[in-house]
Protein backbone atom coordinates (compact mmCIF):
# COMPACT_ATOMS: atom_id res chain seq x y z
CA MET A 1 192.94 12.15 -27.58
CA SER A 2 191.57 13.41 -30.87
CA GLU A 3 190.28 16.99 -30.98
CA ASN A 4 187.87 16.22 -33.81
CA PRO A 5 184.35 17.29 -32.79
CA THR A 6 182.88 14.30 -34.65
CA ASN A 7 184.80 11.99 -32.31
CA PRO A 8 183.23 11.70 -28.84
CA SER A 9 186.63 12.00 -27.14
CA TRP A 10 186.70 15.78 -27.77
CA THR A 11 184.00 16.02 -25.10
CA GLU A 12 186.49 14.65 -22.57
CA HIS A 13 188.83 17.64 -22.87
CA PRO A 14 189.77 18.92 -19.37
CA SER A 15 188.39 22.39 -20.17
CA LEU A 16 184.90 20.88 -20.46
CA GLU A 17 185.00 19.04 -17.13
CA GLY A 18 182.30 21.10 -15.42
CA ILE A 19 179.78 20.88 -18.26
CA ASP A 20 176.86 18.49 -17.88
CA ALA A 21 177.36 15.18 -19.76
CA GLY A 22 173.92 15.54 -21.35
CA LYS A 23 174.90 18.88 -22.87
CA LEU A 24 178.13 17.41 -24.23
CA ALA A 25 176.25 14.45 -25.69
CA LEU A 26 173.87 16.89 -27.39
CA LEU A 27 176.80 18.82 -28.85
CA ASN A 28 178.41 15.65 -30.12
CA SER A 29 175.13 14.66 -31.77
CA LEU A 30 174.86 18.09 -33.42
CA ALA A 31 178.46 17.79 -34.64
CA GLN A 32 177.61 14.45 -36.26
CA GLN A 33 174.46 15.87 -37.89
CA GLY A 34 176.24 19.00 -39.09
CA LYS A 35 179.20 17.15 -40.57
CA GLY A 36 179.61 17.95 -44.25
CA LYS A 37 177.21 20.89 -44.26
CA SER A 38 178.32 24.04 -46.04
CA PRO A 39 178.54 27.30 -44.05
CA GLN A 40 175.30 28.39 -45.76
CA GLU A 41 173.56 25.23 -44.55
CA LEU A 42 175.16 25.28 -41.12
CA LEU A 43 173.73 28.57 -39.84
CA PRO A 44 170.04 27.60 -40.30
CA PHE A 45 170.80 24.12 -38.93
CA LEU A 46 172.42 25.55 -35.78
CA MET A 47 169.70 28.16 -35.30
CA SER A 48 167.03 25.48 -35.51
CA ALA A 49 168.91 23.26 -33.06
CA ALA A 50 169.38 26.16 -30.64
CA SER A 51 165.68 26.99 -30.79
CA GLN A 52 164.63 23.38 -30.19
CA ASN A 53 166.99 22.98 -27.27
CA LYS A 54 165.95 26.28 -25.72
CA SER A 55 162.31 25.14 -25.84
CA ARG A 56 163.39 21.96 -24.02
CA GLY A 57 165.03 24.05 -21.30
CA MET A 58 168.61 23.26 -22.31
CA LYS A 59 170.71 26.39 -22.16
CA PHE A 60 174.46 26.89 -22.17
CA SER A 61 176.02 29.58 -20.01
CA PRO A 62 178.45 32.05 -21.62
CA LYS A 63 181.28 30.35 -19.69
CA GLU A 64 180.27 26.93 -21.05
CA MET A 65 180.07 28.27 -24.60
CA ASP A 66 183.49 29.89 -24.34
CA ALA A 67 185.05 26.65 -23.09
CA ILE A 68 183.39 24.60 -25.85
CA LEU A 69 184.46 27.03 -28.56
CA GLN A 70 188.06 27.07 -27.34
CA VAL A 71 188.20 23.27 -27.52
CA LEU A 72 186.62 23.24 -30.98
CA LYS A 73 189.26 25.68 -32.25
CA ILE A 74 192.16 23.41 -31.29
CA GLY A 75 194.04 22.26 -34.37
CA LYS A 76 192.04 24.43 -36.77
CA SER A 77 193.64 26.69 -39.36
CA PRO A 78 193.37 30.47 -38.93
CA GLU A 79 190.84 30.49 -41.78
CA GLU A 80 188.68 27.85 -40.10
CA ILE A 81 188.82 29.75 -36.80
CA GLN A 82 187.81 32.95 -38.59
CA ARG A 83 184.82 31.19 -40.22
CA MET A 84 183.81 29.77 -36.82
CA GLU A 85 183.96 33.21 -35.24
CA GLN A 86 181.93 34.75 -38.09
CA LEU A 87 179.29 32.04 -37.66
CA ILE A 88 179.19 32.68 -33.91
CA GLN A 89 178.73 36.42 -34.48
CA MET A 90 175.89 35.78 -36.94
CA MET A 91 174.19 33.47 -34.45
CA LYS A 92 174.47 36.11 -31.72
CA LEU A 93 172.87 38.68 -33.99
CA LEU A 94 170.00 36.37 -34.87
CA HIS A 95 169.42 35.04 -31.38
């Protein structure tokens, strides 16, 4: 199984078993749309997506978010993980 978030099989990771399939499909779609974006482009993109999904009633619990983030970190370099965590902190501050 590939751990690449742009490959749908990452959504089949055992850690994500309890998360609704619709939420995972949404995340996979966002991963596809965000592919190739710079960190400066990614934050506004993710904030916009979060706002749209919140208005549609789609919300991820803290437990779901933690599980998703752990899976997304698999196979990443320490630098990539650090950038992910910085982005997450910025999103928490803005949300």
